[in-house]
Amino acid sequence: MELAYTRDDEEFRTRLRSWLAAVLPTLPPRPDPLDWPARRAYDMGWQRRLYDAGYAGLHWPQAAGGRGATPVQHLIFLEETEAAGAPYVGAGFVGLLHAGPTIAAEGGPAQRARWLPPILRGEEVWCQGFSEPEAGSDLASLRTRAVRSGDSYVVTGTKIWTSHAEVADWCELLVRTDPEAPRHRGLTWLALPMDAPGVTVRPLRTLAGSQEFAEVFLDEVRVPVGNRVGAENDGWRVTMVTLSFERGTAFAGEVVACRRTLRQLARRAQRDGRWEDPALRRRLGRLNAEFTALWRLVQWNVSEAAHALRHGGSGVPGAGGSVFKLRYSHARQELYETAAAVLGPGSLDLAEEWTRERLSSLSYTIAAGTSQIQHNIVAERVLGLPRGR
Amino acid sequence: MDFRLTRDQEALRRGMRDLLAARFGREELRAAVDGADGAEGADRVAGAAGADRAAGTDRSNAGEGADRAGERSVPGGRLWRELGAAGLFALRAPERSGGVGSGLPEAVLVFEEAGRALLPGPLVATELAGSTGLVPGAAEGTVPVTALAGARAGDCALVEHLASAGAVLLLEEGRPARVLDPAAPAAVPMRSADPLTPLHRVRAPLPGPDRAPYRSADGSADGAVDGGEGAAPDGGVLLLEGALLAAAQQLGSARRTLELAVGYAREREQFGRPIGSFQAVQHLCAGMLVRSETARSVVYAAAVTADEAEIRAAKLLADTAAVDNARDCLQVYGGTGFTWEADVHLHLKRAWLRAEQWCAAAGSEERLASALLRPAGR
């Protein structure tokens, strides 16, 4: 049980901190959240600075052009960038956290050379085409068809909840190549160029009023066979590599941010007189305990992942990620419910950042695997309960 | 940073688990419950042991009734002396004074096992007294020590195992810890909800002249005690250490009720299949794991940092994990869970009790709220 960081790790932290202190004041102003091209440019500009400073693909293996940093250093990176108020990964999310690691793990040499460097340099944006209108939690039931025709697959179907689709260059696409096979065994992973003929993007408006994701219609889109990563009909296994990345340390920076928000909430309550309400104070105190524990849970999971990596494992947090996601998504919603209690009538004012965050927090128990699906995963894969229906 | 347990820590935990399995397995637990039940609370049994000790005799050494059901685990009895010999009550005392010389993380692992096994007795206060050397005999397990911990002056507080205790630790924030004669405080016995933990309501002493009625264990008037080696430790520090050890017990209980629920859900069949294959039951069990894993992270971290806010956070989450896991375990057990024969109620009642002791929720939530107003590094 050691929470102190090694001297190497502390040096890494110090260098990162001084780089952040130097670079952050030179960033352009943040773009309008509704202006997608501006957001893309901003996020890619930040990624380019990370690349130039040697921080791009920190947790990627060196063979893939990454830094091969330890899980602990990756955690320090997430902690420090958030604490310094650095930009979030933004439009780089799918490339850096899903598609890139998948290509690094499963792609051939030419595929790695083609797709990985532009992700690291902040030149190409990826989006994710997994979910479909009829295939949400039951992802393996997806119907988008890919039929082999010469050197191409001809793809037809509809994808949904695709973040960054409007500004993406590539889409990591999961398609059905063998409708006769058992459902997990007829799927294939393809890299779809978003400018291919037959691709139509229709933005979806979220309940928060923003356009964070889109529906993607595919009408006989031709995708070269060379864009297939992994074997035909092996796409389910290939995809699972990316999904576990998604639930790993992706939220570590957000825990740091939530703890900052919590302190701001307390000061706001004190200023507005709501601090006199003992029920509200106790709710804030309970949240302090909650986020203290969540940070420690991140460190626990990272320690487990680092240990596994040293002993030949993938370094990808496994089911521990599901436990964390269940608890964190609930805590985040409770944080912004409490913010609404602090704001009182102001909680209905969309000019308040916390009002908007309250709305977007509603997605946390749904996106990247609903809480119900996460409970199933924990029950069956961690606790070993018999498979249910 | 490597948050995982070291090999030595794993071995320590395994050793404690094996020791408790051999010395206080389910049979001994149920014998203790039945003994206490027959005597309407362990008070009478424990009280008799206390009287024997006061008279300079030792019931279990004298042979008479030594193996009577339920008496082996009485505080100060044979099991306690065995645990004392194993170092349970002197974990953190320096080796030169006959202690184990471990730190809080090791103490937490050992107390987690005690909570898992539902080991009865005033374990936390006795460990504090033994590790600090405040009460002679505490470290050896021959003198059980209870505590009047963290109550505001004049408040009525719960004190466990008063009748069998040889001393009472009075722990107040901002004052040195003091040792009181168990006969000193005005105490009213309760019919304890936890069959293995006799309870008294005790009025916490008021500051100043009102302290007079409280004699110290060594007979001095104001109850202040010289720990033997310089000044007595700060009551607030011991209070927090006690809260952490209680949190560790809660964690052990929470992880145990999860195991019980999962085991039962795998075995019990309805509609022709194990109930653990139904999502309604699966989700209860998964929620229990989420609670215990989250609580574990902060309890272990608090053992490493010994930071006040982190200890309070650990106690809050461990209390919730223990109580809610016992509740959900009871639900998974169905009708069986409502019976005296199942162990679930023992976990639930002990969890309720520990949630009231050693920094209860209301006070800690207030402290953790105030902490948010202080400028923080991160």
JSON list of N, CA and C in Angstrom, two decimals, chain A residues 224-282:
[
{"chain": "A", "resi": 224, "resn": "PRO", "atom": "N", "xyz": [-12.45, -0.04, -49.02]},
{"chain": "A", "resi": 224, "resn": "PRO", "atom": "CA", "xyz": [-11.43, -0.98, -49.48]},
{"chain": "A", "resi": 224, "resn": "PRO", "atom": "C", "xyz": [-11.18, -2.09, -48.45]},
{"chain": "A", "resi": 225, "resn": "VAL", "atom": "N", "xyz": [-10.94, -3.30, -48.95]},
{"chain": "A", "resi": 225, "resn": "VAL", "atom": "CA", "xyz": [-10.67, -4.43, -48.06]},
{"chain": "A", "resi": 225, "resn": "VAL", "atom": "C", "xyz": [-9.44, -4.14, -47.19]},
{"chain": "A", "resi": 226, "resn": "GLY", "atom": "N", "xyz": [-8.52, -3.36, -47.74]},
{"chain": "A", "resi": 226, "resn": "GLY", "atom": "CA", "xyz": [-7.31, -3.00, -46.98]},
{"chain": "A", "resi": 226, "resn": "GLY", "atom": "C", "xyz": [-7.61, -2.17, -45.73]},
{"chain": "A", "resi": 227, "resn": "ASN", "atom": "N", "xyz": [-8.84, -1.65, -45.63]},
{"chain": "A", "resi": 227, "resn": "ASN", "atom": "CA", "xyz": [-9.22, -0.88, -44.44]},
{"chain": "A", "resi": 227, "resn": "ASN", "atom": "C", "xyz": [-9.75, -1.76, -43.32]},
{"chain": "A", "resi": 228, "resn": "ARG", "atom": "N", "xyz": [-9.72, -3.07, -43.54]},
{"chain": "A", "resi": 228, "resn": "ARG", "atom": "CA", "xyz": [-10.19, -3.98, -42.50]},
{"chain": "A", "resi": 228, "resn": "ARG", "atom": "C", "xyz": [-9.07, -4.22, -41.50]},
{"chain": "A", "resi": 229, "resn": "VAL", "atom": "N", "xyz": [-9.37, -4.04, -40.22]},
{"chain": "A", "resi": 229, "resn": "VAL", "atom": "CA", "xyz": [-8.39, -4.35, -39.17]},
{"chain": "A", "resi": 229, "resn": "VAL", "atom": "C", "xyz": [-8.79, -5.66, -38.52]},
{"chain": "A", "resi": 230, "resn": "GLY", "atom": "N", "xyz": [-7.86, -6.60, -38.47]},
{"chain": "A", "resi": 230, "resn": "GLY", "atom": "CA", "xyz": [-8.18, -7.94, -37.97]},
{"chain": "A", "resi": 230, "resn": "GLY", "atom": "C", "xyz": [-8.80, -8.75, -39.10]},
{"chain": "A", "resi": 231, "resn": "ALA", "atom": "N", "xyz": [-9.11, -10.00, -38.80]},
{"chain": "A", "resi": 231, "resn": "ALA", "atom": "CA", "xyz": [-9.65, -10.88, -39.83]},
{"chain": "A", "resi": 231, "resn": "ALA", "atom": "C", "xyz": [-11.13, -10.60, -40.06]},
{"chain": "A", "resi": 232, "resn": "GLU", "atom": "N", "xyz": [-11.62, -11.01, -41.22]},
{"chain": "A", "resi": 232, "resn": "GLU", "atom": "CA", "xyz": [-13.05, -10.92, -41.48]},
{"chain": "A", "resi": 232, "resn": "GLU", "atom": "C", "xyz": [-13.78, -11.79, -40.45]},
{"chain": "A", "resi": 233, "resn": "ASN", "atom": "N", "xyz": [-14.86, -11.26, -39.94]},
{"chain": "A", "resi": 233, "resn": "ASN", "atom": "CA", "xyz": [-15.69, -11.95, -38.94]},
{"chain": "A", "resi": 233, "resn": "ASN", "atom": "C", "xyz": [-15.04, -12.04, -37.55]},
{"chain": "A", "resi": 234, "resn": "ASP", "atom": "N", "xyz": [-13.91, -11.36, -37.36]},
{"chain": "A", "resi": 234, "resn": "ASP", "atom": "CA", "xyz": [-13.26, -11.34, -36.04]},
{"chain": "A", "resi": 234, "resn": "ASP", "atom": "C", "xyz": [-13.43, -9.97, -35.37]},
{"chain": "A", "resi": 235, "resn": "GLY", "atom": "N", "xyz": [-14.38, -9.18, -35.89]},
{"chain": "A", "resi": 235, "resn": "GLY", "atom": "CA", "xyz": [-14.51, -7.80, -35.44]},
{"chain": "A", "resi": 235, "resn": "GLY", "atom": "C", "xyz": [-14.95, -7.65, -33.99]},
{"chain": "A", "resi": 236, "resn": "TRP", "atom": "N", "xyz": [-15.68, -8.62, -33.46]},
{"chain": "A", "resi": 236, "resn": "TRP", "atom": "CA", "xyz": [-16.15, -8.50, -32.07]},
{"chain": "A", "resi": 236, "resn": "TRP", "atom": "C", "xyz": [-14.97, -8.49, -31.12]},
{"chain": "A", "resi": 237, "resn": "ARG", "atom": "N", "xyz": [-14.06, -9.42, -31.32]},
{"chain": "A", "resi": 237, "resn": "ARG", "atom": "CA", "xyz": [-12.88, -9.48, -30.46]},
{"chain": "A", "resi": 237, "resn": "ARG", "atom": "C", "xyz": [-12.05, -8.20, -30.61]},
{"chain": "A", "resi": 238, "resn": "VAL", "atom": "N", "xyz": [-11.86, -7.77, -31.87]},
{"chain": "A", "resi": 238, "resn": "VAL", "atom": "CA", "xyz": [-11.09, -6.56, -32.13]},
{"chain": "A", "resi": 238, "resn": "VAL", "atom": "C", "xyz": [-11.72, -5.37, -31.41]},
{"chain": "A", "resi": 239, "resn": "THR", "atom": "N", "xyz": [-13.03, -5.30, -31.44]},
{"chain": "A", "resi": 239, "resn": "THR", "atom": "CA", "xyz": [-13.76, -4.17, -30.84]},
{"chain": "A", "resi": 239, "resn": "THR", "atom": "C", "xyz": [-13.65, -4.15, -29.32]},
{"chain": "A", "resi": 240, "resn": "MET", "atom": "N", "xyz": [-13.64, -5.32, -28.73]},
{"chain": "A", "resi": 240, "resn": "MET", "atom": "CA", "xyz": [-13.61, -5.38, -27.27]},
{"chain": "A", "resi": 240, "resn": "MET", "atom": "C", "xyz": [-12.34, -4.74, -26.72]},
{"chain": "A", "resi": 241, "resn": "VAL", "atom": "N", "xyz": [-11.26, -4.75, -27.50]},
{"chain": "A", "resi": 241, "resn": "VAL", "atom": "CA", "xyz": [-10.03, -4.09, -27.08]},
{"chain": "A", "resi": 241, "resn": "VAL", "atom": "C", "xyz": [-10.30, -2.61, -26.83]},
{"chain": "A", "resi": 242, "resn": "THR", "atom": "N", "xyz": [-11.04, -1.99, -27.73]},
{"chain": "A", "resi": 242, "resn": "THR", "atom": "CA", "xyz": [-11.28, -0.54, -27.59]},
{"chain": "A", "resi": 242, "resn": "THR", "atom": "C", "xyz": [-12.26, -0.26, -26.47]},
{"chain": "A", "resi": 243, "resn": "LEU", "atom": "N", "xyz": [-13.24, -1.12, -26.28]},
{"chain": "A", "resi": 243, "resn": "LEU", "atom": "CA", "xyz": [-14.25, -0.81, -25.27]},
{"chain": "A", "resi": 243, "resn": "LEU", "atom": "C", "xyz": [-13.65, -0.80, -23.88]},
{"chain": "A", "resi": 244, "resn": "SER", "atom": "N", "xyz": [-12.69, -1.69, -23.63]},
{"chain": "A", "resi": 244, "resn": "SER", "atom": "CA", "xyz": [-12.13, -1.68, -22.29]},
{"chain": "A", "resi": 244, "resn": "SER", "atom": "C", "xyz": [-11.26, -0.43, -22.08]},
{"chain": "A", "resi": 245, "resn": "PHE", "atom": "N", "xyz": [-10.66, 0.10, -23.16]},
{"chain": "A", "resi": 245, "resn": "PHE", "atom": "CA", "xyz": [-9.95, 1.38, -23.02]},
{"chain": "A", "resi": 245, "resn": "PHE", "atom": "C", "xyz": [-10.91, 2.48, -22.57]},
{"chain": "A", "resi": 246, "resn": "GLU", "atom": "N", "xyz": [-12.09, 2.44, -23.15]},
{"chain": "A", "resi": 246, "resn": "GLU", "atom": "CA", "xyz": [-13.06, 3.50, -22.89]},
{"chain": "A", "resi": 246, "resn": "GLU", "atom": "C", "xyz": [-13.40, 3.59, -21.41]},
{"chain": "A", "resi": 247, "resn": "ARG", "atom": "N", "xyz": [-13.49, 2.42, -20.74]},
{"chain": "A", "resi": 247, "resn": "ARG", "atom": "CA", "xyz": [-13.88, 2.43, -19.33]},
{"chain": "A", "resi": 247, "resn": "ARG", "atom": "C", "xyz": [-12.70, 2.50, -18.39]},
{"chain": "A", "resi": 248, "resn": "GLY", "atom": "N", "xyz": [-11.52, 2.62, -18.94]},
{"chain": "A", "resi": 248, "resn": "GLY", "atom": "CA", "xyz": [-10.33, 2.59, -18.08]},
{"chain": "A", "resi": 248, "resn": "GLY", "atom": "C", "xyz": [-10.12, 3.88, -17.33]},
{"chain": "A", "resi": 249, "resn": "THR", "atom": "N", "xyz": [-9.09, 4.60, -17.69]},
{"chain": "A", "resi": 249, "resn": "THR", "atom": "CA", "xyz": [-8.76, 5.81, -16.95]},
{"chain": "A", "resi": 249, "resn": "THR", "atom": "C", "xyz": [-9.36, 7.05, -17.61]},
{"chain": "A", "resi": 250, "resn": "ALA", "atom": "N", "xyz": [-10.28, 6.83, -18.57]},
{"chain": "A", "resi": 250, "resn": "ALA", "atom": "CA", "xyz": [-10.82, 7.96, -19.33]},
{"chain": "A", "resi": 250, "resn": "ALA", "atom": "C", "xyz": [-11.41, 9.03, -18.42]},
{"chain": "A", "resi": 251, "resn": "PHE", "atom": "N", "xyz": [-11.91, 8.63, -17.26]},
{"chain": "A", "resi": 251, "resn": "PHE", "atom": "CA", "xyz": [-12.61, 9.58, -16.40]},
{"chain": "A", "resi": 251, "resn": "PHE", "atom": "C", "xyz": [-11.73, 10.15, -15.28]},
{"chain": "A", "resi": 252, "resn": "ALA", "atom": "N", "xyz": [-10.46, 9.77, -15.25]},
{"chain": "A", "resi": 252, "resn": "ALA", "atom": "CA", "xyz": [-9.62, 10.18, -14.12]},
{"chain": "A", "resi": 252, "resn": "ALA", "atom": "C", "xyz": [-9.54, 11.70, -14.01]},
{"chain": "A", "resi": 253, "resn": "GLY", "atom": "N", "xyz": [-9.36, 12.37, -15.16]},
{"chain": "A", "resi": 253, "resn": "GLY", "atom": "CA", "xyz": [-9.29, 13.82, -15.14]},
{"chain": "A", "resi": 253, "resn": "GLY", "atom": "C", "xyz": [-10.60, 14.43, -14.66]},
{"chain": "A", "resi": 254, "resn": "GLU", "atom": "N", "xyz": [-11.70, 13.78, -15.02]},
{"chain": "A", "resi": 254, "resn": "GLU", "atom": "CA", "xyz": [-13.01, 14.32, -14.61]},
{"chain": "A", "resi": 254, "resn": "GLU", "atom": "C", "xyz": [-13.19, 14.28, -13.10]},
{"chain": "A", "resi": 255, "resn": "VAL", "atom": "N", "xyz": [-12.61, 13.28, -12.45]},
{"chain": "A", "resi": 255, "resn": "VAL", "atom": "CA", "xyz": [-12.73, 13.23, -10.99]},
{"chain": "A", "resi": 255, "resn": "VAL", "atom": "C", "xyz": [-12.03, 14.44, -10.38]},
{"chain": "A", "resi": 256, "resn": "VAL", "atom": "N", "xyz": [-10.87, 14.78, -10.92]},
{"chain": "A", "resi": 256, "resn": "VAL", "atom": "CA", "xyz": [-10.17, 15.99, -10.46]},
{"chain": "A", "resi": 256, "resn": "VAL", "atom": "C", "xyz": [-11.06, 17.21, -10.66]},
{"chain": "A", "resi": 257, "resn": "ALA", "atom": "N", "xyz": [-11.70, 17.29, -11.83]},
{"chain": "A", "resi": 257, "resn": "ALA", "atom": "CA", "xyz": [-12.56, 18.44, -12.13]},
{"chain": "A", "resi": 257, "resn": "ALA", "atom": "C", "xyz": [-13.77, 18.48, -11.19]},
{"chain": "A", "resi": 258, "resn": "CYS", "atom": "N", "xyz": [-14.34, 17.32, -10.90]},
{"chain": "A", "resi": 258, "resn": "CYS", "atom": "CA", "xyz": [-15.50, 17.27, -10.00]},
{"chain": "A", "resi": 258, "resn": "CYS", "atom": "C", "xyz": [-15.13, 17.76, -8.60]},
{"chain": "A", "resi": 259, "resn": "ARG", "atom": "N", "xyz": [-13.94, 17.44, -8.15]},
{"chain": "A", "resi": 259, "resn": "ARG", "atom": "CA", "xyz": [-13.52, 17.88, -6.82]},
{"chain": "A", "resi": 259, "resn": "ARG", "atom": "C", "xyz": [-13.38, 19.40, -6.79]},
{"chain": "A", "resi": 260, "resn": "ARG", "atom": "N", "xyz": [-12.92, 19.96, -7.89]},
{"chain": "A", "resi": 260, "resn": "ARG", "atom": "CA", "xyz": [-12.82, 21.42, -7.96]},
{"chain": "A", "resi": 260, "resn": "ARG", "atom": "C", "xyz": [-14.23, 22.04, -7.96]},
{"chain": "A", "resi": 261, "resn": "THR", "atom": "N", "xyz": [-15.13, 21.46, -8.75]},
{"chain": "A", "resi": 261, "resn": "THR", "atom": "CA", "xyz": [-16.51, 21.95, -8.79]},
{"chain": "A", "resi": 261, "resn": "THR", "atom": "C", "xyz": [-17.14, 21.91, -7.41]},
{"chain": "A", "resi": 262, "resn": "LEU", "atom": "N", "xyz": [-16.86, 20.84, -6.67]},
{"chain": "A", "resi": 262, "resn": "LEU", "atom": "CA", "xyz": [-17.44, 20.69, -5.34]},
{"chain": "A", "resi": 262, "resn": "LEU", "atom": "C", "xyz": [-17.00, 21.82, -4.41]},
{"chain": "A", "resi": 263, "resn": "ARG", "atom": "N", "xyz": [-15.74, 22.20, -4.51]},
{"chain": "A", "resi": 263, "resn": "ARG", "atom": "CA", "xyz": [-15.26, 23.31, -3.67]},
{"chain": "A", "resi": 263, "resn": "ARG", "atom": "C", "xyz": [-15.93, 24.63, -4.10]},
{"chain": "A", "resi": 264, "resn": "GLN", "atom": "N", "xyz": [-16.11, 24.78, -5.41]},
{"chain": "A", "resi": 264, "resn": "GLN", "atom": "CA", "xyz": [-16.78, 26.00, -5.88]},
{"chain": "A", "resi": 264, "resn": "GLN", "atom": "C", "xyz": [-18.22, 26.03, -5.39]},
{"chain": "A", "resi": 265, "resn": "LEU", "atom": "N", "xyz": [-18.87, 24.85, -5.38]},
{"chain": "A", "resi": 265, "resn": "LEU", "atom": "CA", "xyz": [-20.26, 24.76, -4.90]},
{"chain": "A", "resi": 265, "resn": "LEU", "atom": "C", "xyz": [-20.35, 25.21, -3.45]},
{"chain": "A", "resi": 266, "resn": "ALA", "atom": "N", "xyz": [-19.40, 24.74, -2.63]},
{"chain": "A", "resi": 266, "resn": "ALA", "atom": "CA", "xyz": [-19.44, 25.08, -1.21]},
{"chain": "A", "resi": 266, "resn": "ALA", "atom": "C", "xyz": [-19.29, 26.59, -1.03]},
{"chain": "A", "resi": 267, "resn": "ARG", "atom": "N", "xyz": [-18.36, 27.19, -1.79]},
{"chain": "A", "resi": 267, "resn": "ARG", "atom": "CA", "xyz": [-18.16, 28.64, -1.64]},
{"chain": "A", "resi": 267, "resn": "ARG", "atom": "C", "xyz": [-19.38, 29.41, -2.14]},
{"chain": "A", "resi": 268, "resn": "ARG", "atom": "N", "xyz": [-19.99, 28.93, -3.22]},
{"chain": "A", "resi": 268, "resn": "ARG", "atom": "CA", "xyz": [-21.19, 29.58, -3.72]},
{"chain": "A", "resi": 268, "resn": "ARG", "atom": "C", "xyz": [-22.32, 29.49, -2.69]},
{"chain": "A", "resi": 269, "resn": "ALA", "atom": "N", "xyz": [-22.47, 28.32, -2.07]},
{"chain": "A", "resi": 269, "resn": "ALA", "atom": "CA", "xyz": [-23.51, 28.15, -1.05]},
{"chain": "A", "resi": 269, "resn": "ALA", "atom": "C", "xyz": [-23.27, 29.08, 0.13]},
{"chain": "A", "resi": 270, "resn": "GLN", "atom": "N", "xyz": [-22.00, 29.23, 0.48]},
{"chain": "A", "resi": 270, "resn": "GLN", "atom": "CA", "xyz": [-21.68, 30.11, 1.60]},
{"chain": "A", "resi": 270, "resn": "GLN", "atom": "C", "xyz": [-22.02, 31.56, 1.24]},
{"chain": "A", "resi": 271, "resn": "ARG", "atom": "N", "xyz": [-21.72, 31.93, 0.02]},
{"chain": "A", "resi": 271, "resn": "ARG", "atom": "CA", "xyz": [-21.96, 33.31, -0.41]},
{"chain": "A", "resi": 271, "resn": "ARG", "atom": "C", "xyz": [-23.45, 33.61, -0.46]},
{"chain": "A", "resi": 272, "resn": "ASP", "atom": "N", "xyz": [-24.24, 32.62, -0.91]},
{"chain": "A", "resi": 272, "resn": "ASP", "atom": "CA", "xyz": [-25.67, 32.85, -1.12]},
{"chain": "A", "resi": 272, "resn": "ASP", "atom": "C", "xyz": [-26.52, 32.57, 0.12]},
{"chain": "A", "resi": 273, "resn": "GLY", "atom": "N", "xyz": [-25.90, 32.17, 1.22]},
{"chain": "A", "resi": 273, "resn": "GLY", "atom": "CA", "xyz": [-26.68, 31.91, 2.42]},
{"chain": "A", "resi": 273, "resn": "GLY", "atom": "C", "xyz": [-27.24, 30.51, 2.53]},
{"chain": "A", "resi": 274, "resn": "ARG", "atom": "N", "xyz": [-27.11, 29.71, 1.47]},
{"chain": "A", "resi": 274, "resn": "ARG", "atom": "CA", "xyz": [-27.66, 28.35, 1.55]},
{"chain": "A", "resi": 274, "resn": "ARG", "atom": "C", "xyz": [-26.83, 27.43, 2.44]},
{"chain": "A", "resi": 275, "resn": "TRP", "atom": "N", "xyz": [-25.64, 27.90, 2.77]},
{"chain": "A", "resi": 275, "resn": "TRP", "atom": "CA", "xyz": [-24.76, 27.14, 3.66]},
{"chain": "A", "resi": 275, "resn": "TRP", "atom": "C", "xyz": [-25.43, 26.93, 5.03]},
{"chain": "A", "resi": 276, "resn": "GLU", "atom": "N", "xyz": [-26.38, 27.81, 5.38]},
{"chain": "A", "resi": 276, "resn": "GLU", "atom": "CA", "xyz": [-27.06, 27.68, 6.69]},
{"chain": "A", "resi": 276, "resn": "GLU", "atom": "C", "xyz": [-27.90, 26.42, 6.76]},
{"chain": "A", "resi": 277, "resn": "ASP", "atom": "N", "xyz": [-28.19, 25.82, 5.62]},
{"chain": "A", "resi": 277, "resn": "ASP", "atom": "CA", "xyz": [-29.04, 24.61, 5.58]},
{"chain": "A", "resi": 277, "resn": "ASP", "atom": "C", "xyz": [-28.19, 23.38, 5.89]},
{"chain": "A", "resi": 278, "resn": "PRO", "atom": "N", "xyz": [-28.40, 22.77, 7.08]},
{"chain": "A", "resi": 278, "resn": "PRO", "atom": "CA", "xyz": [-27.53, 21.64, 7.45]},
{"chain": "A", "resi": 278, "resn": "PRO", "atom": "C", "xyz": [-27.68, 20.46, 6.48]},
{"chain": "A", "resi": 279, "resn": "ALA", "atom": "N", "xyz": [-28.87, 20.27, 5.94]},
{"chain": "A", "resi": 279, "resn": "ALA", "atom": "CA", "xyz": [-29.05, 19.15, 5.01]},
{"chain": "A", "resi": 279, "resn": "ALA", "atom": "C", "xyz": [-28.18, 19.33, 3.77]},
{"chain": "A", "resi": 280, "resn": "LEU", "atom": "N", "xyz": [-28.10, 20.58, 3.31]},
{"chain": "A", "resi": 280, "resn": "LEU", "atom": "CA", "xyz": [-27.25, 20.84, 2.14]},
{"chain": "A", "resi": 280, "resn": "LEU", "atom": "C", "xyz": [-25.77, 20.67, 2.49]},
{"chain": "A", "resi": 281, "resn": "ARG", "atom": "N", "xyz": [-25.39, 21.18, 3.67]},
{"chain": "A", "resi": 281, "resn": "ARG", "atom": "CA", "xyz": [-23.99, 21.02, 4.08]},
{"chain": "A", "resi": 281, "resn": "ARG", "atom": "C", "xyz": [-23.61, 19.54, 4.14]},
{"chain": "A", "resi": 282, "resn": "ARG", "atom": "N", "xyz": [-24.50, 18.75, 4.73]},
{"chain": "A", "resi": 282, "resn": "ARG", "atom": "CA", "xyz": [-24.18, 17.33, 4.88]},
{"chain": "A", "resi": 282, "resn": "ARG", "atom": "C", "xyz": [-24.10, 16.64, 3.52]}
]
